């Protein structure tokens, strides 16, 4: 086999200019795709981390029937006891850095001007320090111990109520017992949540303690958990699931990807674009490589006839041509990998920025993230494509009349 | 191996209406170890005959037997095996692969033979290279060899796997007279040593004294067969 490899290798060097042209096409395509991939990668990870550290956490724990309900119903919730049991487990898992419970509720918010339906998210004040990546606070401040009656109101909802920071409102909601409860609250901040605009229209953030006064109990709809890193998700998830099973808690653990479905959709869309680019360039490579190999085998008609006359089998000739195509791709990909890596470094050192997205004034830093595993996968695809591109010419050689060119100089 | 050729005909289709007859019924026998020439003017059908005997071309009608085996009835898969094991081929233009060294070129016919077999063939090649006087050229590439040297490598290549039949199409057609004489002597010596039948196509009539048998063909037919019984030394 190694001699066939050597022969294929030497054959690719026979017409260096021709091979080089194909190698260049492969290298350039590889760099383009690698950088595209690096950009998607950087976006995916930075956005993912923003969402995890701004709202979602790495893991969330729900009552197992939570998703069958209206998500503000008080039926399928996590009880205080269940929360404590789980907290005992979570405190012993070193990868868990922070966890907090949240409760959804809905009801009426009103003052002397108007009365409106609100959807509320009851949160612990500690979230400000831990889930701080982007602040939904447009005006005023986040929930705080200092203002036990403080709430945040969606800025559009506030407009309807003609309420601003410092104004008093009343919240009304059904308690878990069925009664209607009301509390007085003070608006200490206005919310502006870009990704979830319904909260601008109807949203209220309130402290868990305030929610307890409304629903007359200590309940949670879900627990948000922050880990030391994204990579710890599978381990911690299975640990928690094991403990939940052991303690027979009616809970389920969901990871970020399961909860942030819209994020996964956007990632999927970018990966679709990438696939299209990959296919386009793959077609280019197939044409170029097939052409190179066709020219090369046409020059070598006599050589293949000689080999076959001497009893070299068709499959050996086939393998030889396939190897030649694969070698060219291999050089290209190897060079492509190195140059793509260097291009990543160079691009990042330029510290480029992209224009700000609508509604923002900050330009987005442009950077690319080189993921070795993804690049090796890309390299494997390239080599596979090259092997496929060599199949047609190789086949044409073994089908060719053996006497062609045999007795010519 | 005895070779029997029976009423061999071959015509090429030039167009839908026009056929070109290259062989028009050749019947001839070649004995085991016979050193044999095929002569005839250009276009008489020498190459066509050798190609059919070399199992790289099929006749239109007629049969070729290697001993009792009718090779003209075999499928391509079997023909490859016959080419590999029974036949050696020497070309006018040497046909060495430019990217392989002389010694690698000579190993081409048995690249994929089993290990023990290969070792036997390589040993034979070592002997042939030494006897032919090209041992120092093993590592050279064809481009670094003269025509005579290339043809010597090609002869070693044709003989390495102990073929029963060696076909040579104008093997000296591209060589000077000095090299021609040496190559002819060399082929005859190896023919006797290996017991292999040689069929050499040539139109160099000065070479005929070397051969045991001379088959003269003309217009695709055997014109006459001459035996040189008295020439025993080569
Ligand atoms: N592939 C082909 N297609 C059509 N006709 C062919 C083909 N090959 C050979 N011929 C014809 O068959 C006849 C015999 O050709 P062949 O090559 O066997 O002659 P030859 O004796 O080897 O001649 P030379 O001494 O010039 O090599 C010639 O008339 C030739 O034109
Ligand atoms: Mg000829």
XYZ file of C-alpha atoms and ligand atoms in Angstrom:
675
model
C 0.000 0.000 0.000
C 2.735 2.451 0.869
C 4.183 2.137 -2.598
C 0.861 2.992 -4.136
C 0.795 5.988 -1.784
C 4.271 7.022 -2.864
C 3.329 6.675 -6.511
C 0.176 8.749 -5.996
C 2.185 11.358 -4.145
C 4.804 11.629 -6.877
C 2.083 11.778 -9.520
C 0.523 14.815 -7.870
C 3.887 16.544 -8.162
C 4.160 15.789 -11.865
C 2.229 18.785 -13.003
C 2.868 21.117 -10.108
C 1.143 24.137 -11.595
C -2.059 22.214 -12.184
C -2.075 20.617 -8.742
C -1.206 23.934 -7.151
C -4.214 25.635 -8.705
C -6.523 23.099 -7.136
C -4.684 23.281 -3.843
C -5.160 27.058 -3.844
C -8.887 26.709 -4.494
C -9.137 24.252 -1.630
C -7.063 26.422 0.700
C -9.079 29.552 -0.016
C -12.402 27.728 0.345
C -11.229 26.197 3.565
C -10.148 29.539 5.013
C -13.424 31.193 4.007
C -15.497 28.459 5.597
C -13.284 28.238 8.649
C -13.621 31.961 9.310
C -17.352 31.839 8.719
C -17.513 28.978 11.137
C -15.311 30.866 13.577
C -17.651 33.847 13.432
C -20.765 31.725 13.998
C -18.922 30.047 16.796
C -17.984 33.297 18.505
C -21.512 34.630 18.133
C -23.055 31.443 19.367
C -20.880 31.280 22.442
C -20.989 34.948 23.389
C -24.712 35.119 22.904
C -25.208 31.869 24.737
C -23.160 33.052 27.705
C -25.019 36.364 27.735
C -28.354 34.580 27.903
C -27.168 32.107 30.498
C -25.737 34.783 32.757
C -28.485 37.255 32.044
C -31.633 35.225 32.512
C -31.647 31.498 31.877
C -28.855 29.907 33.880
C -27.243 26.678 32.710
C -29.994 24.501 34.108
C -33.574 24.982 35.171
C -35.649 22.709 37.383
C -39.408 22.498 36.948
C -42.305 20.510 38.251
C -42.571 17.693 35.775
C -46.063 18.776 34.674
C -45.162 22.466 34.459
C -45.212 22.516 30.670
C -48.728 21.098 30.536
C -50.107 24.125 32.380
C -50.680 27.728 31.827
C -47.361 28.788 33.221
C -48.811 31.048 35.862
C -51.118 28.397 37.361
C -50.288 27.497 40.901
C -50.862 23.799 40.469
C -47.646 22.321 39.140
C -45.154 24.195 41.221
C -42.137 23.410 43.345
C -43.027 23.448 47.040
C -40.856 24.897 49.742
C -39.982 21.412 51.024
C -39.015 20.210 47.585
C -36.943 23.338 47.125
C -35.144 22.690 50.402
C -34.463 19.056 49.574
C -33.009 20.041 46.240
C -31.062 22.914 47.806
C -29.409 20.396 50.165
C -28.279 18.423 47.109
C -27.218 21.473 45.097
C -25.128 22.858 47.937
C -22.983 19.738 47.782
C -22.299 19.924 44.040
C -19.132 21.991 43.583
C -19.918 22.934 39.965
C -23.044 24.784 41.071
C -22.172 28.385 41.776
C -25.611 29.887 42.299
C -29.252 28.932 42.248
C -32.477 30.798 42.785
C -36.194 30.117 42.589
C -38.664 32.072 40.488
C -42.429 32.254 40.464
C -44.714 33.382 37.653
C -47.989 35.004 38.450
C -50.640 37.147 36.849
C -53.221 39.522 38.153
C -54.198 43.147 38.039
C -52.049 46.188 38.521
C -53.793 49.456 39.105
C -53.758 52.961 40.424
C -56.066 55.947 40.269
C -55.749 56.124 36.451
C -56.126 52.593 35.259
C -56.244 48.942 36.027
C -54.340 46.521 33.785
C -53.562 42.845 33.596
C -49.952 42.077 34.451
C -47.790 39.027 34.111
C -45.293 38.906 36.890
C -42.013 37.255 37.583
C -41.140 37.009 41.237
C -37.397 36.924 41.846
C -34.843 37.038 44.572
C -32.912 40.258 44.981
C -29.673 38.274 44.758
C -30.212 37.858 40.998
C -28.866 41.351 40.480
C -25.403 40.173 41.479
C -25.482 36.759 39.795
C -27.659 36.958 36.683
C -26.455 40.400 35.767
C -25.203 40.048 32.224
C -27.657 42.425 30.717
C -29.900 44.574 32.784
C -33.553 44.805 31.851
C -33.806 47.960 33.952
C -34.454 50.971 31.722
C -34.921 53.452 34.463
C -34.521 53.282 38.246
C -33.066 50.178 39.857
C -33.442 46.416 40.305
C -35.311 44.748 43.194
C -33.522 45.435 46.461
C -33.704 44.622 50.182
C -33.827 48.328 50.907
C -37.200 48.738 49.219
C -39.246 45.693 50.373
C -42.327 47.011 48.542
C -40.413 47.863 45.379
C -41.419 46.447 42.000
C -40.312 46.952 38.389
C -42.905 47.608 35.698
C -42.648 47.247 31.921
C -42.087 50.722 30.533
C -45.110 50.588 28.236
C -47.305 49.331 31.030
C -46.023 52.207 33.154
C -47.024 54.651 30.416
C -50.556 53.268 30.426
C -50.720 53.657 34.180
C -49.134 57.104 33.927
C -46.768 55.825 36.600
C -43.071 56.490 36.941
C -40.296 55.621 39.327
C -41.411 56.405 42.876
C -45.152 56.138 42.200
C -47.412 53.820 44.172
C -49.531 51.090 42.601
C -51.617 48.204 43.822
C -51.157 44.548 42.777
C -54.021 42.065 42.974
C -53.872 38.314 42.364
C -55.501 35.029 43.247
C -53.890 33.259 46.172
C -53.292 29.512 46.186
C -56.401 29.242 48.371
C -58.602 30.942 45.798
C -59.006 34.229 47.599
C -58.059 37.514 46.001
C -55.179 39.233 47.695
C -53.792 42.689 47.187
C -50.611 44.502 48.154
C -49.395 48.021 47.831
C -46.168 48.465 45.960
C -43.866 51.220 44.781
C -42.447 51.388 41.273
C -38.658 51.516 41.709
C -37.698 50.776 38.134
C -38.946 50.412 34.555
C -38.302 47.261 32.524
C -37.165 47.082 28.945
C -36.702 43.513 27.810
C -35.712 43.391 24.145
C -35.997 39.715 23.600
C -39.297 39.296 25.352
C -41.281 42.391 24.499
C -44.531 41.211 26.051
C -42.879 42.137 29.335
C -42.642 45.750 28.214
C -46.415 45.750 27.738
C -47.511 43.703 30.721
C -44.533 42.720 32.805
C -43.893 43.194 36.473
C -40.847 42.072 38.437
C -41.475 41.700 42.127
C -39.617 40.217 45.082
C -40.383 36.621 46.009
C -41.441 37.897 49.441
C -44.046 40.199 47.855
C -45.359 37.322 45.767
C -45.709 35.237 48.918
C -48.043 37.856 50.307
C -50.204 37.608 47.212
C -50.391 33.851 46.822
C -50.244 33.108 50.546
C -47.423 30.570 50.320
C -43.817 29.929 49.451
C -43.842 28.332 45.992
C -41.641 28.342 42.906
C -42.327 27.600 39.274
C -38.729 26.914 38.499
C -35.215 27.063 39.817
C -32.423 28.679 37.812
C -28.963 27.173 38.316
C -25.612 28.662 37.327
C -22.644 26.341 36.904
C -18.917 26.960 36.739
C -18.944 26.289 32.991
C -21.094 25.225 30.073
C -19.223 21.957 29.867
C -20.429 20.933 33.325
C -24.049 20.816 32.146
C -24.293 17.097 31.319
C -22.566 15.997 34.510
C -24.553 18.195 36.870
C -27.760 17.480 35.020
C -27.403 13.767 35.454
C -26.320 14.195 39.067
C -29.453 16.196 39.812
C -31.638 13.767 37.914
C -30.194 10.915 39.915
C -30.902 12.718 43.194
C -34.400 13.677 42.071
C -35.060 10.050 41.230
C -33.685 8.853 44.544
C -35.766 11.326 46.556
C -38.801 10.671 44.335
C -39.306 14.403 43.698
C -41.807 15.244 40.924
C -39.257 17.461 39.197
C -37.469 17.610 35.873
C -34.140 19.217 34.955
C -33.836 21.073 31.664
C -30.629 22.449 30.231
C -30.109 25.755 28.475
C -30.609 24.344 24.999
C -33.962 22.872 25.960
C -35.220 26.059 27.558
C -33.848 28.686 25.160
C -35.480 27.192 22.073
C -35.500 30.433 20.097
C -31.751 30.687 20.601
C -31.276 27.193 19.236
C -33.437 28.146 16.242
C -31.239 31.123 15.448
C -28.138 28.985 15.795
C -29.752 26.452 13.487
C -30.416 29.201 10.952
C -26.773 30.311 10.968
C -25.689 26.735 10.579
C -28.018 26.516 7.594
C -26.237 29.479 5.970
C -22.959 27.763 6.684
C -24.157 24.575 5.046
C -25.186 26.493 1.919
C -21.749 28.095 1.721
C -20.168 24.699 2.239
C -22.168 23.148 -0.569
C -21.358 25.987 -2.981
C -17.648 25.725 -2.301
C -17.760 21.936 -2.373
C -19.206 22.092 -5.888
C -16.390 24.448 -6.887
C -13.844 22.049 -5.459
C -15.411 19.057 -7.167
C -15.279 20.822 -10.541
C -11.739 21.996 -10.118
C -10.425 18.706 -8.796
C -12.277 16.590 -11.336
C -10.881 18.794 -14.072
C -7.347 18.555 -12.721
C -7.524 14.801 -12.489
C -9.096 14.441 -15.922
C -6.284 16.460 -17.469
C -3.727 14.469 -15.577
C -5.102 11.073 -16.567
C -5.490 12.128 -20.182
C -1.774 12.865 -20.229
C -1.125 9.448 -18.793
C -3.247 7.251 -21.033
C -0.241 5.195 -22.089
C 0.861 4.754 -18.521
C -2.440 3.299 -17.369
C -2.598 1.032 -20.430
C 0.874 -0.223 -19.611
C -0.075 -0.929 -16.034
C -3.151 -2.824 -17.100
C -1.261 -4.755 -19.773
C 1.204 -5.833 -17.117
C -1.663 -7.190 -15.045
C -2.168 -4.360 -12.575
C -5.781 -4.729 -11.525
C -8.497 -2.174 -12.185
C -9.090 -1.609 -8.516
C -5.419 -0.748 -8.021
C -5.562 1.812 -10.811
C -8.814 3.109 -9.337
C -7.253 3.404 -5.891
C -4.241 5.182 -7.340
C -6.352 7.908 -8.956
C -8.525 8.243 -5.879
C -5.409 8.613 -3.770
C -4.036 11.298 -6.058
C -7.201 13.364 -5.665
C -7.211 12.786 -1.954
C -3.565 13.784 -1.635
C -4.185 17.079 -3.389
C -7.090 17.712 -1.046
C -4.954 16.673 1.885
C -2.231 19.207 1.075
C -4.891 21.842 0.568
C -6.658 21.086 3.802
C -3.437 20.917 5.799
C -2.325 24.257 4.469
C -5.878 25.544 4.870
C -5.961 24.549 8.547
C -2.736 26.359 9.337
C -3.643 29.474 7.342
C -7.186 29.510 8.743
C -5.804 29.432 12.256
C -3.435 32.287 11.467
C -6.273 34.235 9.829
C -8.297 33.848 13.015
C -5.433 35.315 15.025
C -4.941 38.113 12.519
C -8.634 38.995 12.358
C -8.963 39.091 16.115
C -5.885 41.260 16.483
C -7.528 43.870 14.215
C -10.253 44.344 16.841
C -12.894 45.010 14.233
C -16.418 46.025 15.148
C -19.744 45.624 13.417
C -22.427 48.335 13.211
C -24.743 48.402 16.219
C -27.989 46.468 15.966
C -31.261 48.430 15.842
C -32.114 49.996 19.195
C -28.551 49.957 20.419
C -25.722 52.429 20.138
C -22.816 50.119 20.892
C -20.936 48.624 17.982
C -20.571 44.846 18.303
C -17.032 43.573 18.588
C -16.234 41.261 15.679
C -14.186 38.294 16.626
C -13.815 34.730 15.482
C -13.320 31.664 17.611
C -11.191 28.814 16.267
C -12.685 25.511 17.332
C -10.223 22.741 16.519
C -12.801 19.983 16.557
C -15.125 21.811 14.171
C -12.225 22.635 11.862
C -11.086 19.026 11.787
C -14.627 18.025 10.942
C -14.591 20.526 8.091
C -11.255 19.112 6.947
C -12.713 15.618 6.920
C -15.627 16.822 4.790
C -13.179 18.402 2.323
C -11.169 15.220 1.971
C -14.318 13.186 1.520
C -15.520 15.579 -1.183
C -12.161 15.274 -2.914
C -12.309 11.509 -2.841
C -15.778 11.672 -4.383
C -14.569 14.107 -7.041
C -11.894 11.598 -8.031
C -14.354 8.774 -8.461
C -15.580 9.834 -11.924
C -12.161 10.194 -13.542
C -10.930 7.027 -11.871
C -13.917 5.156 -13.195
C -13.368 6.524 -16.686
C -9.797 5.218 -16.649
C -10.708 1.673 -15.780
C -13.433 1.701 -18.432
C -11.043 3.000 -21.059
C -9.774 0.744 -23.844
C -6.582 -0.849 -22.668
C -4.824 -0.513 -26.031
C -5.265 3.232 -26.190
C -1.885 4.841 -26.435
C -0.092 1.635 -25.562
C 2.174 1.604 -28.599
C 2.795 5.309 -28.912
C 5.768 7.293 -27.811
C 3.375 -23.734 -22.410
C 2.340 -24.501 -25.948
C 0.446 -21.818 -27.817
C -2.034 -22.708 -30.494
C -3.642 -20.055 -32.700
C -6.604 -21.140 -34.767
C -8.073 -19.149 -37.633
C -7.659 -15.845 -35.839
C -9.484 -12.926 -37.417
C -9.759 -9.365 -36.325
C -11.416 -6.471 -38.017
C -11.779 -2.917 -36.785
C -14.880 -0.932 -37.458
C -13.742 2.296 -39.030
C -17.245 3.584 -39.637
C -20.714 2.125 -39.916
C -20.040 0.741 -43.362
C -16.282 0.322 -43.501
C -14.473 -2.455 -41.711
C -10.694 -2.717 -41.645
C -9.498 -6.301 -41.519
C -6.269 -6.510 -39.524
C -6.052 -10.295 -39.241
C -7.679 -12.581 -41.780
C -7.324 -16.044 -40.373
C -4.041 -16.769 -38.704
C -3.329 -20.384 -37.781
C 0.030 -21.161 -36.221
C 1.595 -22.990 -33.277
C 4.409 -21.949 -30.984
C 6.156 -24.529 -28.842
C 7.199 -24.236 -25.269
C 10.390 -22.182 -24.953
C 10.418 -21.338 -28.642
C 12.125 -18.072 -29.589
C 9.923 -16.846 -32.317
C 9.721 -13.843 -34.653
C 6.703 -12.336 -36.348
C 7.724 -10.327 -39.391
C 5.789 -8.476 -41.978
C 5.426 -5.052 -43.515
C 3.880 -2.165 -41.679
C 0.175 -2.670 -41.233
C 0.339 -6.410 -41.718
C -1.145 -7.105 -38.296
C 1.829 -7.876 -36.040
C 0.753 -5.618 -33.176
C -2.823 -6.783 -33.458
C -1.716 -10.398 -33.149
C 0.485 -9.663 -30.149
C -2.288 -7.744 -28.419
C -4.634 -10.692 -28.772
C -1.989 -13.101 -27.533
C -1.329 -10.702 -24.655
C -4.988 -10.925 -23.666
C -5.531 -7.190 -23.986
C -7.576 -7.453 -27.161
C -10.243 -9.856 -28.386
C -10.341 -11.390 -31.870
C -13.446 -11.075 -34.003
C -13.382 -14.822 -34.520
C -10.889 -17.601 -33.939
C -9.269 -19.154 -30.924
C -6.101 -18.993 -28.925
C -5.098 -21.870 -26.668
C -2.488 -21.754 -23.931
C -1.898 -25.467 -23.540
C -5.447 -26.749 -23.250
C -6.989 -23.536 -22.006
C -8.934 -21.530 -24.552
C -8.033 -17.986 -23.464
C -10.241 -16.328 -26.059
C -13.242 -17.704 -24.170
C -12.261 -16.283 -20.781
C -13.882 -13.267 -19.099
C -11.869 -10.137 -18.374
C -11.398 -11.070 -14.725
C -9.606 -14.263 -15.735
C -7.622 -12.466 -18.410
C -6.145 -10.145 -15.785
C -4.964 -13.207 -13.892
C -3.405 -14.627 -17.040
C -1.660 -11.362 -17.800
C -0.355 -11.300 -14.242
C 0.900 -14.850 -14.083
C 1.676 -16.113 -17.576
C 2.622 -13.181 -19.766
C 5.511 -10.759 -19.965
C 5.285 -7.722 -22.223
C 8.078 -5.701 -23.806
C 7.165 -2.533 -25.709
C 8.878 -0.623 -28.466
C 8.828 2.570 -26.424
C 9.760 0.831 -23.165
C 6.671 2.159 -21.337
C 8.313 2.675 -17.992
C 6.338 4.671 -15.428
C 8.243 7.937 -15.027
C 7.433 8.335 -11.325
C 8.775 4.932 -10.357
C 12.458 3.980 -10.095
C 13.881 1.324 -12.377
C 13.545 -1.349 -9.730
C 10.020 -0.272 -8.762
C 9.034 -0.317 -12.417
C 10.294 -3.835 -12.687
C 8.122 -4.817 -9.714
C 4.976 -3.344 -11.258
C 3.561 -6.653 -12.572
C 3.570 -8.288 -9.145
C 2.797 -5.402 -6.850
C 0.018 -7.192 -5.164
C 1.373 -10.714 -5.182
C 1.522 -12.503 -1.840
C 4.599 -11.993 0.270
C 6.401 -15.309 -0.389
C 5.661 -15.030 -4.072
C 6.916 -11.474 -4.116
C 10.116 -12.393 -2.377
C 10.728 -15.055 -4.987
C 10.084 -12.564 -7.800
C 12.266 -9.880 -6.246
C 15.094 -12.383 -5.931
C 14.656 -13.238 -9.579
C 14.734 -9.529 -10.389
C 17.988 -9.122 -8.490
C 19.438 -11.934 -10.593
C 18.073 -10.436 -13.824
C 19.369 -6.952 -13.046
C 22.796 -8.410 -12.325
C 22.833 -10.590 -15.429
C 21.600 -7.803 -17.643
C 24.204 -5.526 -16.095
C 21.922 -2.822 -14.718
C 22.248 -3.454 -10.984
C 23.646 0.018 -10.365
C 20.639 1.604 -12.075
C 17.989 0.230 -9.705
C 17.300 3.529 -7.988
C 17.336 5.659 -11.143
C 14.192 7.052 -12.653
C 13.436 6.336 -16.332
C 14.276 9.928 -17.237
C 17.801 9.284 -16.021
C 18.315 6.232 -18.252
C 19.322 5.827 -21.903
C 16.987 4.053 -24.296
C 19.025 0.858 -24.169
C 19.053 0.945 -20.393
C 15.317 1.557 -20.273
C 14.675 -1.424 -22.518
C 16.894 -3.593 -20.321
C 14.805 -2.566 -17.307
C 11.672 -3.341 -19.299
C 13.008 -6.801 -20.132
C 13.723 -7.483 -16.471
C 10.192 -6.302 -15.718
C 8.766 -8.689 -18.326
C 10.665 -11.678 -16.946
C 10.575 -11.166 -13.167
C 7.488 -13.276 -12.530
C 8.663 -16.284 -14.581
C 6.197 -15.798 -17.444
C 5.474 -18.639 -19.855
C 5.022 -16.305 -22.792
C 6.880 -13.073 -23.482
C 5.555 -10.726 -26.136
C 7.855 -8.084 -27.551
C 6.541 -5.565 -30.068
C 9.482 -4.088 -31.946
C 11.669 -4.239 -28.822
C 14.698 -2.958 -30.699
C 12.858 -0.559 -32.968
C 14.102 2.378 -30.953
C 17.658 1.233 -30.332
C 20.968 1.530 -32.190
C 22.498 -1.565 -33.779
C 24.892 -2.212 -30.922
C 22.075 -2.207 -28.341
C 19.879 -4.171 -30.708
C 22.344 -7.036 -30.887
C 22.807 -7.140 -27.133
C 19.096 -7.008 -26.403
C 18.359 -9.793 -28.856
C 21.063 -12.002 -27.330
C 19.801 -11.181 -23.883
C 16.202 -12.090 -24.724
C 17.210 -15.344 -26.328
C 19.412 -16.322 -23.373
C 16.632 -15.633 -20.876
C 14.111 -17.414 -23.061
C 16.183 -20.568 -22.875
C 16.923 -20.143 -19.170
C 13.275 -19.647 -18.196
C 11.802 -21.976 -20.772
C 9.527 -19.149 -21.845
C 8.209 -18.795 -25.376
C 9.062 -15.443 -26.922
C 7.137 -13.848 -29.724
C 8.986 -10.869 -31.108
C 7.413 -8.638 -33.707
C 9.984 -6.953 -35.883
C 10.572 -5.756 -39.396
C 14.314 -5.796 -39.038
C 15.168 -8.713 -41.317
C 18.793 -8.720 -40.204
C 17.714 -10.164 -36.869
C 16.076 -13.292 -38.190
C 19.106 -15.511 -37.597
C 18.461 -15.222 -33.843
C 15.110 -16.995 -33.993
C 14.016 -20.599 -33.789
C 10.966 -19.886 -35.853
C 10.006 -16.990 -38.079
C 6.364 -16.361 -38.864
C 5.968 -14.053 -41.824
C 2.583 -12.408 -42.139
C 1.196 -10.241 -44.847
C -2.177 -8.543 -45.037
C -3.252 -10.312 -41.892
C -2.436 -13.789 -43.135
C 0.476 -16.151 -42.564
C 2.683 -16.016 -45.603
C 5.156 -18.650 -44.441
C 6.712 -20.178 -41.351
C 10.448 -20.821 -41.362
C 12.296 -22.958 -38.832
C 15.971 -22.276 -38.036
C 16.811 -25.767 -36.780
C 20.569 -25.339 -37.110
C 20.881 -22.352 -34.825
C 21.429 -23.762 -31.338
C 23.764 -21.230 -29.777
C 21.915 -17.981 -30.250
N -7.543 0.651 -33.403
C -7.578 0.457 -34.726
N -8.627 0.893 -35.422
C -8.699 0.662 -36.741
N -7.758 0.034 -37.442
C -6.678 -0.416 -36.792
C -6.533 -0.220 -35.394
N -5.366 -0.779 -35.031
C -4.804 -1.274 -36.157
N -5.594 -1.057 -37.202
C -5.336 -1.500 -38.573
O -5.084 -2.882 -38.544
C -4.033 -3.190 -39.419
C -2.937 -3.924 -38.672
O -2.332 -3.034 -37.781
P -1.145 -3.424 -36.833
O -0.919 -2.300 -35.900
O -1.430 -4.741 -36.230
O 0.051 -3.544 -37.852
P 1.574 -3.808 -37.577
O 1.955 -4.976 -38.341
O 1.827 -3.809 -36.131
O 2.241 -2.523 -38.232
P 3.575 -1.765 -37.789
O 4.696 -2.566 -38.318
O 3.482 -0.465 -38.518
O 3.564 -1.622 -36.331
C -3.581 -1.898 -40.044
O -4.153 -1.762 -41.303
C -4.103 -0.839 -39.134
O -4.427 0.341 -39.843
Mg 2.949 -2.617 -34.799
